[in-house]
């Protein structure tokens, strides 16, 4: 007798291509999806290392993502096609595969979560056609617009905005789960679009939680929409400034900080949205005492201006006059490394001296 498997657990296990199929008892399909997806990724990596072409690795990543999407869609279809349980005299349902009683509410909840893998389909299952359609259009419409803009401008900058898509997907999933819980509790659901919900929030004199959630996909925007200008501005400057400085100084080693800042800002915005309306929000800056360091900020901006003048004006002019010095080559190869090293060493010294001062102040306070 085949053991009853948890459909939701199988769906989340399939975040690793093929793992969900293997868990649900479809072992050949699981092994094939796993080997194909990671095989494509591994082979593209080897070819890219041998040929020195990063484009091959990018194609391998795209192939991996396509196989992952195919695996997820295949699994969702198979889960929805599983034998329908039969109703027993006591009102519960009996599953053919395990002869275990399954509640009707649990079965409906599972179907809504599975269908919500594609934004909007879970809402369609609950009869919320307008709301489901708004999620479907928002997700695939935004994807289409970003691909179109990236194609006609030949710029990769628009691809950064694809970070909005996971936010829409997660919000759709949580919205569907919340609505199915309310439906099973006996509450009457109102089929209205996201835009109608935004309008309702403005008519009540309150900011829309939906719009705040979507804006939180861009660091600082959700916080500023909720009225937290200082916090939002700091997060936005920190995110965009980090990208600019790291690209300018070629700090590829520290690029891991960019997703850290993005995720911190996203979850900070989601937390503020959940607290909005239930308690007053305080516009607390991320970096305390920021205004007390305006002199340092001014000095950094002056040094940055001098850096641009030297690198983009003075160095090319001197290089033309004295080509044997190879000054522009030396600046590009060594000067930026020296600048980064000085900044890192200076920051480390500042942190060390600051920690010593804090310890001495605590010791003096304890003695007094």
Coordinates of C-alpha atoms in Angstrom, one line a residue:
X1 CA 0.0 0.0 0.0
X2 CA 1.4 3.4 -1.0
X3 CA 2.1 5.7 1.9
X4 CA 0.1 9.0 1.9
X5 CA 2.4 11.9 1.2
X6 CA 2.0 15.5 2.2
X7 CA 1.4 17.5 -1.0
X8 CA 2.6 20.8 0.4
X9 CA 5.8 19.3 1.7
X10 CA 6.3 17.7 -1.8
X11 CA 5.8 21.1 -3.4
X12 CA 8.4 22.8 -1.3
X13 CA 10.9 20.0 -1.6
X14 CA 10.7 20.4 -5.3
X15 CA 12.5 23.8 -4.9
X16 CA 15.4 21.3 -5.6
X17 CA 14.4 20.0 -9.1
X18 CA 13.1 16.5 -8.8
X19 CA 13.1 16.2 -5.0
X20 CA 9.3 16.7 -4.9
X21 CA 8.7 14.1 -7.5
X22 CA 10.9 11.6 -5.6
X23 CA 9.2 12.3 -2.3
X24 CA 5.7 11.8 -3.9
X25 CA 6.8 8.3 -5.1
X26 CA 7.6 9.3 -8.7
X27 CA 11.2 8.3 -8.4
X28 CA 12.2 8.0 -12.1
X29 CA 10.8 11.4 -12.9
X30 CA 12.6 12.9 -9.8
X31 CA 15.9 11.4 -10.8
X32 CA 15.6 12.6 -14.4
X33 CA 14.7 16.2 -13.4
X34 CA 17.6 16.3 -10.9
X35 CA 20.2 14.9 -13.3
X36 CA 19.0 17.1 -16.2
X37 CA 18.9 20.4 -14.4
X38 CA 22.1 20.1 -12.4
X39 CA 23.8 18.3 -15.4
X40 CA 23.1 21.3 -17.6
X41 CA 24.3 23.7 -15.0
X42 CA 27.5 21.7 -14.3
X43 CA 28.3 21.2 -18.0
X44 CA 27.8 24.9 -18.8
X45 CA 30.2 25.7 -15.9
X46 CA 32.9 23.4 -17.3
X47 CA 32.5 24.7 -20.8
X48 CA 32.6 28.3 -19.6
X49 CA 35.8 27.6 -17.6
X50 CA 37.4 26.0 -20.6
X51 CA 36.4 28.6 -23.2
X52 CA 36.5 31.6 -20.9
X53 CA 33.1 32.7 -22.0
X54 CA 30.7 33.8 -19.3
X55 CA 27.8 33.8 -21.8
X56 CA 27.8 29.9 -21.8
X57 CA 27.4 29.9 -18.0
X58 CA 24.5 32.3 -18.3
X59 CA 22.8 30.0 -20.9
X60 CA 23.3 27.1 -18.4
X61 CA 21.6 29.1 -15.6
X62 CA 18.7 29.9 -17.9
X63 CA 18.4 26.2 -18.9
X64 CA 18.5 25.2 -15.2
X65 CA 15.6 27.7 -14.4
X66 CA 13.6 26.4 -17.3
X67 CA 13.9 22.8 -16.2
X68 CA 13.0 23.9 -12.6
X69 CA 9.9 25.6 -13.8
X70 CA 9.0 22.6 -16.0
X71 CA 9.5 20.3 -13.0
X72 CA 7.3 22.5 -10.7
X73 CA 4.5 22.7 -13.3
X74 CA 4.6 19.0 -13.9
X75 CA 4.5 18.3 -10.1
X76 CA 1.6 20.7 -9.6
X77 CA -0.4 19.0 -12.4
X78 CA 0.3 15.5 -11.0
X79 CA -0.7 16.6 -7.4
X80 CA -4.0 18.0 -8.7
X81 CA -4.7 14.8 -10.6
X82 CA -4.3 12.6 -7.6
X83 CA -7.4 10.4 -6.8
X84 CA -10.2 12.5 -5.3
X85 CA -11.2 11.3 -1.8
X86 CA -14.7 10.0 -1.2
X87 CA -17.1 11.3 1.4
X88 CA -17.8 9.1 4.5
X89 CA -21.0 9.1 6.5
X90 CA -19.4 11.2 9.3
X91 CA -18.7 14.0 6.9
X92 CA -14.9 13.4 6.5
X93 CA -13.3 12.2 3.3
X94 CA -11.5 8.9 2.6
X95 CA -8.5 8.9 0.3
X96 CA -8.2 6.0 -2.1
X97 CA -4.4 5.7 -1.9
X98 CA -4.1 5.5 1.9
X99 CA -7.6 4.7 3.3
X100 CA -6.9 7.6 5.7
X101 CA -9.7 10.1 6.5
X102 CA -9.0 13.5 5.1
X103 CA -11.1 16.6 5.9
X104 CA -12.7 18.5 3.1
X105 CA -11.2 21.8 4.4
X106 CA -7.7 20.4 4.3
X107 CA -8.2 19.2 0.8
X108 CA -9.5 22.5 -0.5
X109 CA -6.6 24.4 1.3
X110 CA -4.1 22.1 -0.4
X111 CA -5.6 22.7 -3.8
X112 CA -5.6 26.5 -3.3
X113 CA -1.9 26.5 -2.3
X114 CA -0.9 24.2 -5.2
X115 CA -2.8 26.4 -7.8
X116 CA -1.3 29.6 -6.3
X117 CA 2.1 28.5 -7.6
X118 CA 0.9 30.3 -10.7
X119 CA -0.3 33.7 -9.4
X120 CA -4.1 34.1 -9.5
X121 CA -5.1 30.5 -10.1
X122 CA -5.7 29.8 -6.4
X123 CA -8.1 32.8 -6.3
X124 CA -9.8 31.5 -9.4
X125 CA -10.4 28.2 -7.5
X126 CA -12.1 30.1 -4.7
X127 CA -14.3 32.0 -7.2
X128 CA -12.5 35.3 -6.8
X129 CA -12.1 35.9 -10.5
X130 CA -11.3 39.7 -10.4
X131 CA -8.8 39.4 -7.7
X132 CA -7.1 36.4 -9.3
X133 CA -7.0 38.2 -12.6
X134 CA -5.3 41.2 -11.1
X135 CA -2.6 39.0 -9.6
X136 CA -2.1 37.2 -12.9
X137 CA -1.9 40.4 -14.9
X138 CA 0.4 42.1 -12.4
X139 CA 2.9 39.2 -12.4
X140 CA 3.1 38.4 -16.1
X141 CA 2.5 41.9 -17.2
X142 CA 5.4 43.3 -15.2
X143 CA 7.6 40.4 -16.5
X144 CA 6.7 41.2 -20.1
X145 CA 7.3 45.0 -19.7
X146 CA 10.7 44.5 -18.1
X147 CA 11.8 42.0 -20.8
X148 CA 10.6 44.5 -23.5
X149 CA 12.4 47.4 -21.9
X150 CA 15.6 45.4 -21.4
X151 CA 15.4 44.3 -25.1
X152 CA 14.8 47.6 -26.8
X153 CA 17.4 49.5 -24.6
X154 CA 20.0 46.7 -24.5
X155 CA 20.5 47.6 -20.8
X156 CA 20.8 45.1 -18.0
X157 CA 19.7 47.7 -15.5
X158 CA 16.0 46.8 -16.0
X159 CA 16.8 43.2 -15.1
X160 CA 17.4 44.3 -11.5
X161 CA 13.7 45.2 -11.2
X162 CA 12.9 41.5 -11.6
X163 CA 13.3 41.4 -7.8
X164 CA 9.7 42.7 -7.7
X165 CA 8.4 39.4 -9.1
X166 CA 9.2 37.2 -6.1
X167 CA 7.4 39.8 -3.9
X168 CA 4.3 39.7 -6.0
X169 CA 4.4 35.8 -6.0
X170 CA 4.8 35.6 -2.2
X171 CA 2.1 38.2 -1.6
X172 CA -0.3 36.3 -3.9
X173 CA 0.5 33.0 -2.1
X174 CA -0.1 34.5 1.4
X175 CA -3.2 36.3 0.2
X176 CA -4.6 33.1 -1.1
X177 CA -3.9 31.2 2.2
X178 CA -5.4 34.0 4.2
X179 CA -8.6 34.1 2.1
X180 CA -9.1 30.3 2.2
X181 CA -8.8 30.4 6.0
X182 CA -11.4 33.2 6.1
X183 CA -13.6 31.3 3.8
X184 CA -13.4 28.1 5.8
X185 CA -14.2 30.1 8.9
X186 CA -17.5 31.0 7.4
X187 CA -16.7 34.6 6.3
X188 CA -18.2 35.9 3.1
X189 CA -15.4 36.9 0.7
X190 CA -15.7 40.0 -1.5
X191 CA -14.2 39.7 -5.0
X192 CA -12.4 42.9 -5.6
X193 CA -9.2 43.7 -7.4
X194 CA -6.0 44.9 -5.8
X195 CA -6.6 48.4 -7.3
X196 CA -10.1 48.6 -5.7
X197 CA -8.5 47.7 -2.4
X198 CA -6.0 50.5 -2.8
X199 CA -8.8 52.9 -3.5
X200 CA -10.7 51.7 -0.5
X201 CA -7.7 52.4 1.7
X202 CA -7.3 55.9 0.3
X203 CA -11.0 56.7 0.9
X204 CA -10.6 55.7 4.6
X205 CA -7.6 58.1 4.9
X206 CA -5.1 55.3 5.3
X207 CA -2.2 54.1 3.2
X208 CA -2.7 50.9 1.2
X209 CA -0.9 47.9 2.7
X210 CA -0.9 46.2 -0.7
X211 CA 0.9 49.1 -2.4
X212 CA 3.3 49.4 0.6
X213 CA 4.1 45.7 0.2
X214 CA 4.8 46.0 -3.5
X215 CA 6.9 49.2 -3.0
X216 CA 9.0 47.4 -0.4
X217 CA 10.5 45.4 -3.2
X218 CA 12.7 48.5 -3.9
X219 CA 14.8 49.3 -0.8
X220 CA 13.4 52.3 1.1
X221 CA 10.3 52.9 -1.1
X222 CA 7.9 51.0 1.1
X223 CA 9.2 52.8 4.2
X224 CA 8.9 56.2 2.6
X225 CA 5.3 55.4 1.5
X226 CA 4.4 54.6 5.1
X227 CA 5.7 58.0 6.1
X228 CA 9.0 56.9 7.5
X229 CA 11.1 59.3 5.4
X230 CA 14.4 59.1 7.3
X231 CA 14.5 55.3 7.4
X232 CA 13.4 54.9 3.8
X233 CA 15.9 57.5 2.5
X234 CA 18.8 55.9 4.4
X235 CA 17.9 52.4 3.0
X236 CA 17.6 53.8 -0.5
X237 CA 20.9 55.7 -0.3
X238 CA 22.6 52.7 1.2
X239 CA 21.4 50.3 -1.5
X240 CA 22.0 52.6 -4.6
X241 CA 25.2 54.1 -3.1
X242 CA 26.7 50.6 -2.5
X243 CA 26.0 49.6 -6.1
X244 CA 27.6 52.8 -7.4
X245 CA 30.7 52.7 -5.2
X246 CA 31.3 49.0 -5.8
X247 CA 31.0 49.3 -9.5
X248 CA 33.2 52.5 -9.5
X249 CA 36.0 50.9 -7.5
X250 CA 35.5 47.4 -8.9
X251 CA 34.8 45.9 -5.4
X252 CA 33.4 42.6 -6.8
X253 CA 34.5 40.9 -3.6
X254 CA 31.9 42.9 -1.6
X255 CA 29.0 42.4 -4.1
X256 CA 27.4 39.9 -1.6
X257 CA 26.4 43.0 0.5
X258 CA 23.9 44.1 -2.2
X259 CA 21.4 41.2 -1.7
X260 CA 22.0 41.5 2.1
X261 CA 20.8 45.1 2.0
X262 CA 18.0 44.3 -0.3
X263 CA 16.6 41.5 1.9
X264 CA 17.0 43.5 5.0
X265 CA 15.0 46.4 3.5
X266 CA 12.4 44.0 2.1
X267 CA 11.7 42.2 5.4
X268 CA 11.9 45.5 7.3
X269 CA 9.2 46.9 5.0
X270 CA 7.0 43.8 5.4
X271 CA 7.3 44.0 9.2
X272 CA 6.3 47.7 9.1
X273 CA 3.3 46.9 6.9
X274 CA 2.1 44.2 9.3
X275 CA 2.4 46.7 12.2
X276 CA 0.7 49.6 10.3
X277 CA -2.7 50.4 11.7
X278 CA -2.3 48.4 14.9
X279 CA 0.4 50.5 16.5
X280 CA 2.1 53.9 15.7
X281 CA 5.2 53.6 13.6
X282 CA 8.4 55.5 14.6
X283 CA 10.6 57.0 11.9
X284 CA 13.7 55.5 13.4
X285 CA 16.8 55.8 11.2
X286 CA 18.7 52.6 10.3
X287 CA 22.0 54.3 11.2
X288 CA 21.7 56.3 14.4
X289 CA 23.4 59.6 14.7
X290 CA 23.6 60.1 11.0
X291 CA 23.2 63.8 11.2
X292 CA 26.2 64.1 13.6
X293 CA 28.5 62.8 10.9
X294 CA 27.6 65.4 8.2
X295 CA 31.3 66.6 8.2
X296 CA 32.5 63.1 7.4
X297 CA 29.9 62.9 4.6
X298 CA 31.0 66.2 3.2
X299 CA 34.6 65.1 3.2
X300 CA 33.7 61.9 1.4
X301 CA 31.9 63.8 -1.3
X302 CA 34.8 66.2 -1.7
X303 CA 37.2 63.3 -2.1
X304 CA 34.9 61.7 -4.6
X305 CA 34.8 64.8 -6.7
X306 CA 38.6 65.1 -6.6
X307 CA 38.8 61.5 -7.6
X308 CA 36.7 62.1 -10.7
X309 CA 38.7 65.1 -11.7
X310 CA 42.0 63.3 -11.3
X311 CA 41.0 60.1 -13.0
X312 CA 38.8 61.4 -15.9
X313 CA 40.6 64.8 -16.6
X314 CA 44.1 65.0 -15.2
X315 CA 45.3 61.5 -15.9
X316 CA 44.2 61.3 -19.6
X317 CA 45.8 64.7 -20.2
X318 CA 49.1 63.7 -18.7
X319 CA 49.0 60.3 -20.4
X320 CA 48.7 62.0 -23.8
X321 CA 51.6 64.4 -23.0
X322 CA 53.8 61.7 -21.6
X323 CA 52.7 58.3 -23.1
X324 CA 55.9 56.5 -21.9
X325 CA 54.7 57.0 -18.3
X326 CA 51.7 54.8 -18.9
X327 CA 49.9 56.7 -16.2
X328 CA 46.3 55.8 -17.1
X329 CA 47.2 52.1 -17.1
X330 CA 48.9 52.4 -13.7
X331 CA 46.0 54.3 -12.2
X332 CA 43.5 51.7 -13.4
X333 CA 45.6 48.8 -12.2
X334 CA 47.0 50.0 -8.9
X335 CA 45.4 53.3 -7.8
X336 CA 41.9 51.9 -7.2
X337 CA 43.4 49.0 -5.3
X338 CA 45.3 51.5 -3.1
X339 CA 42.2 53.6 -2.5
X340 CA 40.1 50.5 -1.5
X341 CA 42.8 49.3 0.8
X342 CA 43.2 52.6 2.5
X343 CA 39.4 52.8 3.0
X344 CA 39.2 49.3 4.4
X345 CA 42.2 49.9 6.8
X346 CA 40.8 53.2 7.9
X347 CA 37.4 51.7 8.5
X348 CA 38.9 48.9 10.6
X349 CA 41.0 51.3 12.6
X350 CA 37.9 53.5 13.2
X351 CA 35.9 50.5 14.5
X352 CA 38.8 49.3 16.7
X353 CA 39.3 52.7 18.3
X354 CA 35.5 53.2 18.7
X355 CA 35.2 49.8 20.5
X356 CA 38.0 50.7 22.9
X357 CA 36.4 54.1 23.6
X358 CA 33.1 52.4 24.4
X359 CA 34.8 50.0 26.8
X360 CA 36.6 52.7 28.6
X361 CA 33.4 54.7 29.0
X362 CA 31.6 51.7 30.4
X363 CA 34.5 51.0 32.8
X364 CA 34.5 54.7 34.0
X365 CA 30.7 54.5 34.4
X366 CA 31.0 51.3 36.5
X367 CA 33.6 52.8 38.8
X368 CA 31.6 56.0 39.4

